[in-house]
CSV table of C-alpha atoms in Angstrom, one decimal:
chain,number,residue,atom,x,y,z
Y,1,MET,CA,0.2,0.0,0.0
Y,2,ASN,CA,1.2,3.5,-1.0
Y,3,ALA,CA,2.0,6.2,1.6
Y,4,ILE,CA,-1.0,8.1,2.7
Y,5,PRO,CA,-0.4,11.8,1.4
Y,6,PRO,CA,-0.3,15.0,3.5
Y,7,GLY,CA,-3.9,16.6,3.3
Y,8,SER,CA,-5.5,13.3,4.0
Y,9,THR,CA,-7.5,12.7,7.0
Y,10,ILE,CA,-6.5,10.7,10.0
Y,11,GLY,CA,-9.3,9.3,12.1
Y,12,ILE,CA,-8.8,8.7,15.9
Y,13,LEU,CA,-10.9,6.8,18.2
Y,14,GLY,CA,-11.1,8.7,21.5
Y,15,SER,CA,-11.0,12.4,22.4
Y,16,GLY,CA,-8.5,12.4,25.3
Y,17,GLN,CA,-5.1,14.0,25.7
Y,18,LEU,CA,-3.3,11.3,23.8
Y,19,GLY,CA,-5.4,12.1,20.7
Y,20,ARG,CA,-4.7,15.7,21.2
Y,21,MET,CA,-1.2,15.3,21.0
Y,22,ILE,CA,-1.6,12.6,17.9
Y,23,ALA,CA,-3.6,15.5,16.1
Y,24,MET,CA,-1.0,18.3,16.7
Y,25,ALA,CA,1.9,16.1,15.4
Y,26,ALA,CA,-0.4,15.1,12.4
Y,27,ALA,CA,-1.4,18.6,11.9
Y,28,GLN,CA,2.6,19.7,11.5
Y,29,LEU,CA,3.1,17.0,8.9
Y,30,GLY,CA,0.0,18.4,6.9
Y,31,TYR,CA,-2.7,16.0,7.9
Y,32,ARG,CA,-6.4,16.6,9.1
Y,33,CYS,CA,-7.7,14.7,12.1
Y,34,HIS,CA,-11.2,13.4,12.6
Y,35,ILE,CA,-12.1,12.5,16.2
Y,36,TYR,CA,-14.7,10.0,17.1
Y,37,ALA,CA,-15.8,9.4,20.7
Y,38,PRO,CA,-18.9,9.4,22.7
Y,39,ASP,CA,-18.0,12.7,24.3
Y,40,SER,CA,-16.0,15.9,23.2
Y,41,GLY,CA,-12.5,16.0,24.9
Y,42,PRO,CA,-9.3,17.6,24.8
Y,43,ALA,CA,-8.5,16.1,21.2
Y,44,CYS,CA,-11.5,17.9,19.7
Y,45,ASP,CA,-9.8,21.4,20.5
Y,46,VAL,CA,-7.3,20.6,17.8
Y,47,ALA,CA,-8.9,18.5,15.4
Y,48,ALA,CA,-10.6,19.4,12.2
Y,49,ASP,CA,-13.7,17.3,12.9
Y,50,PHE,CA,-15.6,15.5,15.4
Y,51,THR,CA,-18.3,12.9,15.5
Y,52,PRO,CA,-20.0,11.9,18.6
Y,53,GLY,CA,-21.1,8.1,18.6
Y,54,GLY,CA,-20.7,5.2,20.5
Y,55,TYR,CA,-18.4,2.5,19.9
Y,56,ASP,CA,-21.2,-0.1,19.4
Y,57,ASP,CA,-23.0,2.2,16.6
Y,58,ALA,CA,-21.9,0.3,13.5
Y,59,ALA,CA,-23.8,2.9,11.2
Y,60,ALA,CA,-22.0,6.0,12.7
Y,61,LEU,CA,-18.5,4.2,12.8
Y,62,ALA,CA,-19.0,3.5,8.9
Y,63,ALA,CA,-19.8,7.1,8.1
Y,64,PHE,CA,-16.6,8.1,10.2
Y,65,ALA,CA,-14.7,5.6,8.3
Y,66,ARG,CA,-15.5,6.9,4.9
Y,67,ALA,CA,-14.4,10.5,6.0
Y,68,CYS,CA,-10.9,9.1,6.7
Y,69,ALA,CA,-7.6,7.5,4.9
Y,70,VAL,CA,-6.5,5.8,8.0
Y,71,VAL,CA,-7.6,5.1,11.5
Y,72,THR,CA,-6.3,4.8,14.6
Y,73,TYR,CA,-6.9,4.7,18.4
Y,74,GLU,CA,-5.5,6.4,21.8
Y,75,PHE,CA,-6.8,3.9,24.3
Y,76,GLU,CA,-7.7,0.1,24.3
Y,77,ASN,CA,-10.9,-0.1,25.9
Y,78,ILE,CA,-12.8,-0.4,22.7
Y,79,ASP,CA,-15.1,-3.4,21.5
Y,80,PRO,CA,-13.1,-5.2,18.6
Y,81,ALA,CA,-16.2,-5.2,16.6
Y,82,ALA,CA,-15.6,-1.4,16.4
Y,83,ILE,CA,-12.5,-2.0,14.8
Y,84,ASP,CA,-14.0,-4.4,12.5
Y,85,ALA,CA,-16.7,-1.9,11.3
Y,86,ILE,CA,-14.0,0.4,10.3
Y,87,ALA,CA,-11.4,-1.7,8.9
Y,88,ALA,CA,-14.1,-3.0,6.2
Y,89,ARG,CA,-13.7,0.4,4.8
Y,90,VAL,CA,-10.3,1.9,5.5
Y,91,PRO,CA,-7.1,0.6,7.4
Y,92,VAL,CA,-7.0,0.5,11.1
Y,93,ALA,CA,-3.4,0.5,12.8
Y,94,PRO,CA,-2.7,-0.8,15.1
Y,95,GLY,CA,-5.1,-3.8,14.1
Y,96,ARG,CA,-7.6,-5.9,16.0
Y,97,ALA,CA,-5.0,-8.3,17.0
Y,98,ALA,CA,-3.0,-5.7,19.0
Y,99,LEU,CA,-6.3,-4.4,20.6
Y,100,GLU,CA,-7.7,-7.7,21.7
Y,101,THR,CA,-4.3,-8.8,23.1
Y,102,ALA,CA,-3.2,-5.7,24.9
Y,103,ALA,CA,-7.0,-4.8,26.4
Y,104,HIS,CA,-6.9,-8.4,28.4
Y,105,ARG,CA,-4.1,-9.0,31.2
Y,106,ALA,CA,-4.2,-12.6,30.7
Y,107,ARG,CA,-4.0,-12.7,26.9
Y,108,GLU,CA,-1.1,-10.1,26.9
Y,109,LYS,CA,0.8,-12.3,29.6
Y,110,ALA,CA,0.5,-15.3,27.8
Y,111,LEU,CA,1.7,-13.6,24.5
Y,112,ALA,CA,4.7,-12.4,26.3
Y,113,GLU,CA,5.6,-16.0,27.6
Y,114,GLN,CA,4.9,-17.4,24.1
Y,115,CYS,CA,7.4,-14.6,22.8
Y,116,GLY,CA,10.1,-15.5,25.3
Y,117,GLY,CA,9.3,-12.8,27.9
Y,118,ARG,CA,8.8,-13.4,31.6
Y,119,PRO,CA,5.9,-11.8,33.4
Y,120,ALA,CA,5.4,-11.9,37.2
Y,121,PRO,CA,3.6,-15.0,38.3
Y,122,TRP,CA,0.1,-15.1,37.3
Y,123,ARG,CA,-2.8,-16.9,37.0
Y,124,THR,CA,-6.3,-16.0,35.7
Y,125,VAL,CA,-9.1,-15.8,38.4
Y,126,THR,CA,-13.1,-16.1,37.4
Y,127,SER,CA,-14.1,-17.1,41.1
Y,128,ARG,CA,-13.6,-17.0,44.8
Y,129,GLU,CA,-12.5,-20.7,44.5
Y,130,THR,CA,-9.8,-19.9,41.6
Y,131,LEU,CA,-8.7,-17.0,43.7
Y,132,ASP,CA,-8.0,-19.2,46.7
Y,133,ALA,CA,-6.4,-21.7,44.3
Y,134,ALA,CA,-4.2,-18.9,42.7
Y,135,LEU,CA,-2.9,-17.6,46.0
Y,136,ALA,CA,-2.1,-21.4,47.2
Y,137,GLU,CA,0.2,-21.6,44.2
Y,138,ILE,CA,1.6,-18.0,43.8
Y,139,GLY,CA,1.3,-16.9,47.4
Y,140,ALA,CA,0.8,-13.7,49.4
Y,141,PRO,CA,1.3,-10.7,49.2
Y,142,ALA,CA,-0.2,-10.6,45.5
Y,143,ILE,CA,-2.4,-8.1,43.6
Y,144,LEU,CA,-5.5,-9.0,42.2
Y,145,LYS,CA,-6.3,-7.0,38.9
Y,146,THR,CA,-9.2,-6.7,36.7
Y,147,ALA,CA,-8.7,-8.6,33.4
Y,148,THR,CA,-10.0,-5.5,31.3
Y,149,GLU,CA,-10.3,-1.8,31.6
Y,150,GLY,CA,-7.8,-1.1,34.7
Y,151,TYR,CA,-5.5,1.8,34.5
Y,152,ASP,CA,-3.7,4.4,36.9
Y,153,GLY,CA,-3.9,2.0,39.9
Y,154,LYS,CA,-7.8,1.5,38.9
Y,155,GLY,CA,-9.3,-2.0,39.0
Y,156,GLN,CA,-6.8,-3.7,41.3
Y,157,VAL,CA,-6.6,-4.7,45.0
Y,158,ARG,CA,-3.5,-5.9,46.9
Y,159,ILE,CA,-3.8,-9.0,49.0
Y,160,ALA,CA,-1.3,-9.1,51.9
Y,161,SER,CA,-2.7,-12.7,53.2
Y,162,PRO,CA,-5.1,-15.1,52.1
Y,163,ASP,CA,-7.3,-13.6,54.8
Y,164,ASP,CA,-7.9,-10.8,52.4
Y,165,ALA,CA,-9.4,-13.1,49.6
Y,166,ALA,CA,-12.8,-12.5,50.4
Y,167,ALA,CA,-12.7,-8.7,50.7
Y,168,ALA,CA,-10.6,-8.7,47.4
Y,169,TRP,CA,-12.9,-10.9,45.5
Y,170,ALA,CA,-16.1,-8.9,46.5
Y,171,ALA,CA,-14.5,-5.6,45.4
Y,172,MET,CA,-14.2,-7.2,41.8
Y,173,ALA,CA,-17.9,-7.8,41.6
Y,174,GLY,CA,-17.6,-11.1,40.0
Y,175,ARG,CA,-15.5,-9.5,37.0
Y,176,GLU,CA,-12.7,-11.7,35.5
Y,177,CYS,CA,-9.3,-11.2,37.2
Y,178,VAL,CA,-5.8,-11.8,36.9
Y,179,LEU,CA,-3.7,-12.5,40.1
Y,180,GLU,CA,0.0,-11.5,40.0
Y,181,GLY,CA,2.7,-12.4,42.5
Y,182,MET,CA,4.6,-9.5,43.9
Y,183,VAL,CA,8.1,-8.9,42.1
Y,184,ALA,CA,11.1,-7.6,43.9
Y,185,PHE,CA,12.5,-4.8,41.4
Y,186,THR,CA,14.6,-1.9,41.5
Y,187,HIS,CA,13.3,0.2,39.0
Y,188,GLU,CA,10.3,0.4,36.7
Y,189,PHE,CA,10.9,1.4,33.1
Y,190,SER,CA,8.9,1.2,29.5
Y,191,ILE,CA,10.1,0.6,26.1
Y,192,LEU,CA,8.4,2.6,23.4
Y,193,LEU,CA,8.8,0.8,20.0
Y,194,VAL,CA,7.8,2.2,16.7
Y,195,ARG,CA,6.8,-0.3,13.9
Y,196,GLY,CA,6.2,1.0,10.6
Y,197,ARG,CA,4.0,-0.6,7.8
Y,198,ASP,CA,7.2,-2.5,6.4
Y,199,GLY,CA,7.8,-4.2,9.3
Y,200,ASN,CA,11.1,-2.1,10.3
Y,201,SER,CA,10.9,-0.9,13.9
Y,202,ILE,CA,13.0,1.5,16.0
Y,203,ALA,CA,13.1,2.2,19.8
Y,204,TYR,CA,13.5,5.2,22.0
Y,205,LEU,CA,15.8,5.1,25.0
Y,206,PRO,CA,13.9,3.3,27.9
Y,207,PRO,CA,12.5,6.1,30.5
Y,208,HIS,CA,12.7,5.4,34.1
Y,209,ASN,CA,9.2,5.6,35.5
Y,210,GLU,CA,8.2,6.8,39.0
Y,211,HIS,CA,4.7,6.2,40.2
Y,212,ARG,CA,2.8,7.6,43.1
Y,213,ASP,CA,-0.5,6.2,44.0
Y,214,GLY,CA,-0.6,3.9,41.0
Y,215,ILE,CA,-0.2,7.0,38.5
Y,216,LEU,CA,2.9,8.0,36.8
Y,217,ALA,CA,4.5,10.8,38.4
Y,218,ARG,CA,8.0,11.2,36.6
Y,219,SER,CA,9.9,9.7,33.6
Y,220,THR,CA,13.9,10.2,33.2
Y,221,VAL,CA,15.8,9.8,30.4
Y,222,PRO,CA,18.6,8.4,30.3
Y,223,ALA,CA,17.5,5.7,32.7
Y,224,PRO,CA,19.8,4.4,35.8
Y,225,ALA,CA,22.5,1.9,34.6
Y,226,ALA,CA,20.5,-0.8,36.1
Y,227,VAL,CA,17.7,-0.3,33.6
Y,228,MET,CA,20.0,0.2,30.5
Y,229,ALA,CA,21.7,-3.2,31.3
Y,230,GLN,CA,18.5,-4.7,30.6
Y,231,ALA,CA,17.2,-2.4,27.7
Y,232,ASN,CA,18.2,-4.6,24.8
Y,233,GLU,CA,16.5,-7.7,26.1
Y,234,ALA,CA,13.5,-5.6,26.8
Y,235,ILE,CA,13.3,-4.2,23.3
Y,236,ALA,CA,13.9,-7.6,21.8
Y,237,LEU,CA,10.8,-8.8,23.5
Y,238,ALA,CA,8.7,-5.6,22.5
Y,239,THR,CA,10.1,-6.5,18.8
Y,240,ARG,CA,8.7,-10.0,18.9
Y,241,LEU,CA,5.5,-8.8,20.4
Y,242,ALA,CA,5.0,-6.5,17.5
Y,243,GLN,CA,5.8,-9.0,15.0
Y,244,ALA,CA,3.5,-11.2,16.5
Y,245,VAL,CA,0.4,-9.3,16.2
Y,246,ASP,CA,1.6,-7.6,13.0
Y,247,TYR,CA,1.8,-4.4,14.7
Y,248,VAL,CA,1.9,-0.9,13.2
Y,249,GLY,CA,2.3,2.3,15.1
Y,250,VAL,CA,3.8,3.1,18.6
Y,251,LEU,CA,3.8,0.1,21.1
Y,252,THR,CA,4.4,0.4,24.8
Y,253,CYS,CA,5.6,-2.2,27.0
Y,254,GLU,CA,6.3,-1.7,30.6
Y,255,PHE,CA,8.8,-3.9,32.7
Y,256,PHE,CA,10.4,-4.1,36.1
Y,257,ALA,CA,14.1,-4.1,36.3
Y,258,THR,CA,15.1,-7.0,38.7
Y,259,ASP,CA,18.3,-8.9,39.4
Y,260,ASP,CA,17.2,-11.4,37.4
Y,261,GLY,CA,16.6,-9.4,34.2
Y,262,PRO,CA,13.6,-7.5,32.9
Y,263,ILE,CA,10.0,-8.6,33.8
Y,264,PHE,CA,7.3,-7.8,31.4
Y,265,ASN,CA,4.3,-6.1,33.2
Y,266,GLU,CA,1.9,-5.1,30.6
Y,267,MET,CA,1.6,-3.5,27.0
Y,268,ALA,CA,-0.3,-0.5,25.6
Y,269,PRO,CA,-1.1,-0.5,21.8
Y,270,ARG,CA,-0.7,3.2,21.5
Y,271,VAL,CA,1.5,6.3,22.5
Y,272,HIS,CA,1.9,6.4,26.1
Y,273,ASN,CA,2.4,8.7,29.0
Y,274,SER,CA,5.8,7.7,29.8
Y,275,GLY,CA,6.7,8.7,26.1
Y,276,HIS,CA,5.5,12.5,26.6
Y,277,TRP,CA,9.2,13.5,27.2
Y,278,THR,CA,9.9,12.6,23.5
Y,279,ILE,CA,8.0,16.1,22.5
Y,280,GLU,CA,10.9,18.3,23.3
Y,281,GLY,CA,13.7,15.6,24.4
Y,282,ALA,CA,13.6,13.4,21.2
Y,283,VAL,CA,14.4,14.4,17.4
Y,284,THR,CA,11.1,12.8,16.5
Y,285,SER,CA,8.4,12.7,19.0
Y,286,GLN,CA,6.4,9.5,19.6
Y,287,PHE,CA,3.4,11.2,18.5
Y,288,GLU,CA,4.9,12.3,15.2
Y,289,ASN,CA,6.7,8.5,14.6
Y,290,HIS,CA,3.1,7.1,15.3
Y,291,VAL,CA,1.8,9.4,12.6
Y,292,ARG,CA,4.6,8.4,10.4
Y,293,ALA,CA,4.3,4.6,11.0
Y,294,ILE,CA,0.3,4.5,10.4
Y,295,CYS,CA,0.6,6.7,7.4
Y,296,GLY,CA,3.4,4.7,5.8
Y,297,LEU,CA,6.1,7.2,5.8
Y,298,PRO,CA,9.8,6.7,6.8
Y,299,LEU,CA,10.4,6.5,10.5
Y,300,GLY,CA,12.3,9.3,12.4
Y,301,THR,CA,15.2,9.0,14.5
Y,302,THR,CA,14.7,8.8,18.2
Y,303,ALA,CA,18.0,10.3,19.0
Y,304,LEU,CA,17.7,12.7,22.1
Y,305,THR,CA,18.0,16.5,21.8
Y,306,GLY,CA,20.0,16.9,24.7
Y,307,ALA,CA,22.0,15.2,27.5
Y,308,SER,CA,19.0,14.2,29.8
Y,309,VAL,CA,15.1,14.8,30.0
Y,310,THR,CA,12.8,14.8,32.7
Y,311,MET,CA,9.0,14.8,32.4
Y,312,ASP,CA,6.6,15.2,35.2
Y,313,ASN,CA,2.9,14.8,35.3
Y,314,LEU,CA,0.6,17.6,36.5
Y,315,ILE,CA,-2.1,15.6,38.7
Y,316,GLY,CA,-5.2,17.4,39.7
Y,317,ALA,CA,-4.5,21.0,41.3
Y,318,GLN,CA,-0.8,20.6,40.5
Y,319,ALA,CA,-1.8,22.4,37.0
Y,320,ASP,CA,-2.8,25.3,39.0
Y,321,ASP,CA,0.7,26.1,39.4
Y,322,TRP,CA,1.4,27.0,35.6
Y,323,PRO,CA,2.5,30.6,36.1
Y,324,ARG,CA,5.4,29.5,38.3
Y,325,LEU,CA,6.3,26.7,35.8
Y,326,LEU,CA,6.2,29.0,32.7
Y,327,ALA,CA,8.5,31.3,34.8
Y,328,GLN,CA,11.3,28.5,35.3
Y,329,PRO,CA,14.1,28.5,32.3
Y,330,GLY,CA,13.9,25.6,30.1
Y,331,THR,CA,10.4,24.4,31.3
Y,332,HIS,CA,8.3,23.1,28.4
Y,333,LEU,CA,4.5,23.2,29.9
Y,334,HIS,CA,1.7,21.3,28.2
Y,335,LEU,CA,-1.8,21.6,29.4
Y,336,TYR,CA,-4.5,19.5,28.3
Y,337,GLY,CA,-7.5,22.0,28.3
Y,338,LYS,CA,-9.2,20.1,31.0
Y,339,HIS,CA,-11.4,22.0,33.5
Y,340,ASP,CA,-12.0,19.5,36.2
Y,341,ALA,CA,-8.9,19.4,38.3
Y,342,ARG,CA,-10.1,16.2,40.3
Y,343,PRO,CA,-7.8,14.3,42.2
Y,344,GLY,CA,-5.9,11.8,40.2
Y,345,ARG,CA,-6.8,13.3,36.8
Y,346,LYS,CA,-3.9,13.8,34.5
Y,347,MET,CA,-4.3,17.7,33.6
Y,348,GLY,CA,-0.9,18.1,31.8
Y,349,HIS,CA,2.9,17.8,31.8
Y,350,VAL,CA,6.1,19.6,32.2
Y,351,THR,CA,9.5,18.6,30.3
Y,352,ARG,CA,12.9,19.7,31.0
Y,353,VAL,CA,15.6,18.9,28.6
Y,354,THR,CA,19.4,19.6,29.7
Y,355,ARG,CA,21.5,20.5,27.2
């Protein structure tokens, strides 16, 4: 398939800040963006068109697809049937296989194992009885997570001992879950891999990620030596995962750095919060490379623009400090245009590049 020329329309499923930053990068390359989502969001402020609609509305999805040259998505909690409705008319990247895998914790862990990766010990949990059996095998402490739709610390409960099993299972309200054993790690990091339509891929330097209350607080590049020593192995696994689902676009894989090497945590079939530093910190941002990949353009270099880069998320009321942040030399402020600064909500981020 030939490259999609500038002037064409890129469709984006989802109206959040990731879609916003994809649309901004697309505009720089001469593309228009058309947002499809149930509700208006930050992406709509910078896109040429917005279609409100549900992800189960086949007729609306078909009409949306007819207005686009290619479609991508900014989050994975989408019914795969929506991808099918669009793919019957225009290319969708990443494709259905990537979405189905990454949207389900058990499937992504199983694929990681098939590709030679090592996730934490895990078991699928569908009842209180299977939870008890999983705890007997894996042991406690452990973490019980919903198999789908969990993010930023949501949809998970820590189990300190088997005595906590009843309360943990009740909190999940009967949903399918995954029980994960605890991992002794020194650092958390992610691999942002870009794979083009021709199958070629490149990766960014892995950021060291620090979380607070289950939400990413800071990403730093270059990462500490303990992470860099495991980067090649992690990139190799991410590459195999991308090949396994014929991935096109930016694929993010999260890892724990341990004394025994990288432990696979999870994958996201999209641009990622831990890659926001690339807007100013890399020659080609993750958002521009995602657009390049899905449109069949040559991928851009992932080289750093400085000696080091730090990205801090602005959570809740932290975004209200924007006047002070703007007054700091070398600070790059990104506000997402959200108006409800409730606790735990990502309102923006700040990047600092050391030359």
